[in-house]
Coordinates of C-alpha atoms in Angstrom, one line a residue:
L1 CA 26.8 161.2 112.7
R2 CA 29.5 159.3 114.6
H3 CA 32.4 160.9 112.6
F4 CA 31.1 164.4 113.3
Q5 CA 30.7 163.5 116.9
W6 CA 34.2 162.4 117.0
M7 CA 35.2 165.6 115.4
R8 CA 33.6 167.7 118.2
H9 CA 35.0 165.5 121.0
Y10 CA 38.4 166.0 119.5
G11 CA 38.1 169.7 118.6
I12 CA 38.2 169.4 114.8
D13 CA 36.2 172.4 113.4
G14 CA 35.0 171.0 110.0
V15 CA 35.6 169.0 106.8
F16 CA 36.0 169.2 103.1
M17 CA 33.3 167.0 101.6
Q18 CA 35.2 165.6 98.4
R19 CA 33.3 165.0 95.2
F20 CA 35.3 163.3 92.5
A21 CA 34.1 165.1 89.4
N22 CA 34.6 162.2 87.2
G23 CA 31.7 160.4 89.0
L24 CA 29.3 163.3 88.7
K25 CA 27.7 161.8 85.4
D26 CA 26.7 158.7 86.6
P27 CA 23.3 158.7 88.4
D28 CA 24.1 156.0 90.9
S29 CA 27.5 157.7 91.7
L30 CA 25.8 161.0 91.9
R31 CA 23.0 159.5 94.2
H32 CA 25.8 158.2 96.6
K33 CA 27.5 161.5 96.7
N34 CA 24.5 163.5 97.5
N35 CA 23.3 161.0 100.0
V36 CA 26.8 161.3 101.9
L37 CA 26.7 165.0 101.7
L38 CA 23.1 165.0 103.3
H39 CA 24.1 162.8 106.1
A40 CA 27.4 165.1 106.6
R41 CA 25.0 168.1 106.7
E42 CA 22.9 166.6 109.4
G43 CA 25.8 165.3 111.3
A44 CA 27.5 169.0 111.2
A45 CA 24.3 170.4 112.3
K46 CA 24.0 168.1 115.2
S47 CA 27.5 168.5 116.3
G48 CA 28.0 172.3 115.5
R49 CA 30.8 171.6 112.9
V50 CA 31.2 173.0 109.5
L51 CA 31.7 171.5 106.0
A52 CA 32.6 172.8 102.6
V53 CA 32.5 170.9 99.1
M54 CA 35.8 170.0 97.5
Y55 CA 35.8 169.2 94.0
D56 CA 38.6 166.6 92.6
L57 CA 39.2 166.9 89.0
S58 CA 41.4 163.6 88.8
G59 CA 40.4 161.6 86.0
L60 CA 38.7 164.1 83.9
R61 CA 39.3 164.3 80.4
A62 CA 39.3 167.5 78.3
G63 CA 36.1 169.3 78.4
Q64 CA 34.8 167.7 81.5
V65 CA 35.7 170.3 84.1
E66 CA 32.4 171.9 83.0
R67 CA 30.7 169.0 85.2
V68 CA 31.8 171.1 88.2
R69 CA 29.8 174.1 87.3
S70 CA 26.8 172.1 86.7
D71 CA 27.1 170.1 90.0
W72 CA 27.7 173.2 92.2
T73 CA 24.5 175.0 90.2
M74 CA 22.6 171.9 91.2
L75 CA 23.7 171.9 94.9
Q76 CA 22.7 175.4 95.2
E77 CA 19.4 175.2 93.4
K78 CA 18.2 171.9 94.6
M79 CA 19.9 171.4 97.9
N80 CA 20.6 174.9 99.1
V81 CA 24.0 173.8 100.4
S82 CA 25.8 177.2 100.8
S83 CA 22.9 178.6 102.7
D84 CA 23.0 176.0 105.2
P85 CA 24.3 177.6 108.6
T86 CA 26.9 174.6 108.7
Y87 CA 28.5 175.4 105.3
L88 CA 31.8 177.2 105.7
H89 CA 31.9 180.7 104.6
H90 CA 35.1 182.8 104.3
D91 CA 35.6 186.5 103.4
G92 CA 31.9 186.6 102.7
G93 CA 31.5 183.9 100.5
P94 CA 30.7 179.9 100.5
V95 CA 34.1 178.1 100.3
V96 CA 34.4 175.7 97.3
A97 CA 37.7 173.9 96.9
V98 CA 39.0 172.7 93.5
W99 CA 41.7 170.3 93.7
G100 CA 44.0 169.0 91.0
V101 CA 45.3 172.5 89.3
G102 CA 48.5 172.6 87.7
F103 CA 50.0 168.9 88.2
D104 CA 52.4 167.8 85.8
D105 CA 51.2 164.1 85.3
D106 CA 49.5 164.1 82.2
R107 CA 46.1 165.3 82.9
R108 CA 43.8 165.7 80.1
Y109 CA 41.9 168.9 81.0
T110 CA 43.5 172.0 80.9
L111 CA 44.5 175.2 82.9
G112 CA 42.2 177.1 80.6
E113 CA 39.4 175.1 81.7
C114 CA 40.3 175.5 85.3
F115 CA 40.7 179.2 84.8
K116 CA 37.3 179.2 83.3
L117 CA 35.6 177.5 86.3
V118 CA 37.5 179.8 88.9
K119 CA 36.2 182.9 87.2
W120 CA 32.7 181.4 87.2
L121 CA 32.8 180.3 90.8
K122 CA 34.0 183.9 91.9
S123 CA 31.2 185.3 89.9
E124 CA 28.9 183.3 91.8
G125 CA 30.1 184.9 95.0
C126 CA 32.2 181.9 96.0
T127 CA 35.6 181.8 98.0
V128 CA 37.8 179.7 95.7
M129 CA 40.4 177.3 97.3
L130 CA 42.7 175.6 94.6
G131 CA 44.6 172.3 95.5
V132 CA 47.9 172.4 93.6
P133 CA 51.2 170.5 93.5
S134 CA 53.9 171.0 96.1
F135 CA 56.0 172.7 93.7
W136 CA 53.7 174.9 92.2
R137 CA 55.5 178.4 92.8
E138 CA 58.8 177.1 90.9
G139 CA 56.8 175.1 88.2
R140 CA 59.0 172.0 88.7
R141 CA 59.0 168.5 89.9
D142 CA 55.0 167.7 90.4
A143 CA 53.9 170.9 88.9
T144 CA 53.7 172.3 85.4
D145 CA 56.1 174.9 84.3
D146 CA 53.0 176.6 82.3
A147 CA 53.0 180.3 83.6
M148 CA 49.1 180.1 83.2
L149 CA 49.1 178.2 86.5
H150 CA 50.0 181.6 88.4
A151 CA 47.3 183.5 86.5
V152 CA 44.7 180.8 87.7
L153 CA 46.1 181.1 91.1
K154 CA 45.9 184.8 91.3
H155 CA 41.9 184.8 90.5
A156 CA 41.6 182.5 93.4
D157 CA 41.3 183.2 97.1
I158 CA 43.3 180.3 98.8
V159 CA 46.3 178.1 97.6
S160 CA 46.6 174.6 99.1
P161 CA 49.6 172.6 98.2
W162 CA 49.6 168.9 98.4
S163 CA 52.4 167.8 100.5
I164 CA 51.7 164.1 101.1
G165 CA 54.7 162.0 100.3
R166 CA 57.2 165.0 100.0
Y167 CA 58.7 164.4 103.3
R168 CA 59.3 161.4 105.6
T169 CA 60.6 162.8 108.9
P170 CA 60.1 165.5 111.2
G171 CA 63.6 166.8 110.1
E172 CA 62.6 166.7 106.4
A173 CA 59.0 168.4 107.3
T174 CA 60.9 171.1 109.0
R175 CA 63.3 171.7 106.0
H176 CA 60.1 171.5 103.7
A177 CA 58.3 174.3 106.0
A178 CA 61.3 176.4 105.9
D179 CA 62.6 175.9 102.1
I180 CA 59.1 175.4 100.3
W181 CA 56.0 176.8 102.4
Q182 CA 57.7 179.9 103.7
P183 CA 58.4 181.4 100.5
D184 CA 55.1 179.9 99.0
R185 CA 53.4 181.8 101.9
E186 CA 55.2 185.0 100.9
W187 CA 54.4 184.7 97.4
C188 CA 50.4 184.1 98.2
A189 CA 50.7 187.2 100.8
H190 CA 52.0 189.4 98.1
H191 CA 49.2 188.3 95.8
G192 CA 46.6 188.7 98.6
L193 CA 46.0 185.0 98.6
G194 CA 45.5 182.9 101.7
F195 CA 47.7 179.8 102.1
L196 CA 46.5 176.5 103.6
P197 CA 49.0 173.5 102.6
V198 CA 47.9 169.9 103.1
V199 CA 50.1 168.2 106.0

């Protein structure tokens, strides 16, 4: 409640409630995640803020991305999350973020699993935001060069590149915005996608 009061005081509109998918199978971990989400919903309601669920795929093994589908179904059927007035909607659908798509760091789950999840979320009427590596468009450095990444992104609604640690000074941030974000934004606009980089 205090955090949401601070958000109202400082003009912060809402939050992404992160749910690490690798903890969704453990009953104690899931109970804790659901309890935190309930508190956040109460805080958002009392403070006039919004929230949206963000699934982090980090740590999942091959075949485990399906956990997100099961969890979102539970959140809808048992907790009525997206029907809550405080839940963030965009372009008519509840926003669901999926973080960790397209990184080149030996993740065990596949782009094929991510693609299947995005298509399912879209079929459920969700607005899907994908958290991707900073150099997703060019397929270099922190990003896979697999062409399937772009196919997955084109089925989503919003691209959100992870930029933490990619620049250290205001000058480097300015160069990053000009050299990376601007062409990223143009690519997204060309494909009808929103663009929301992490700063």
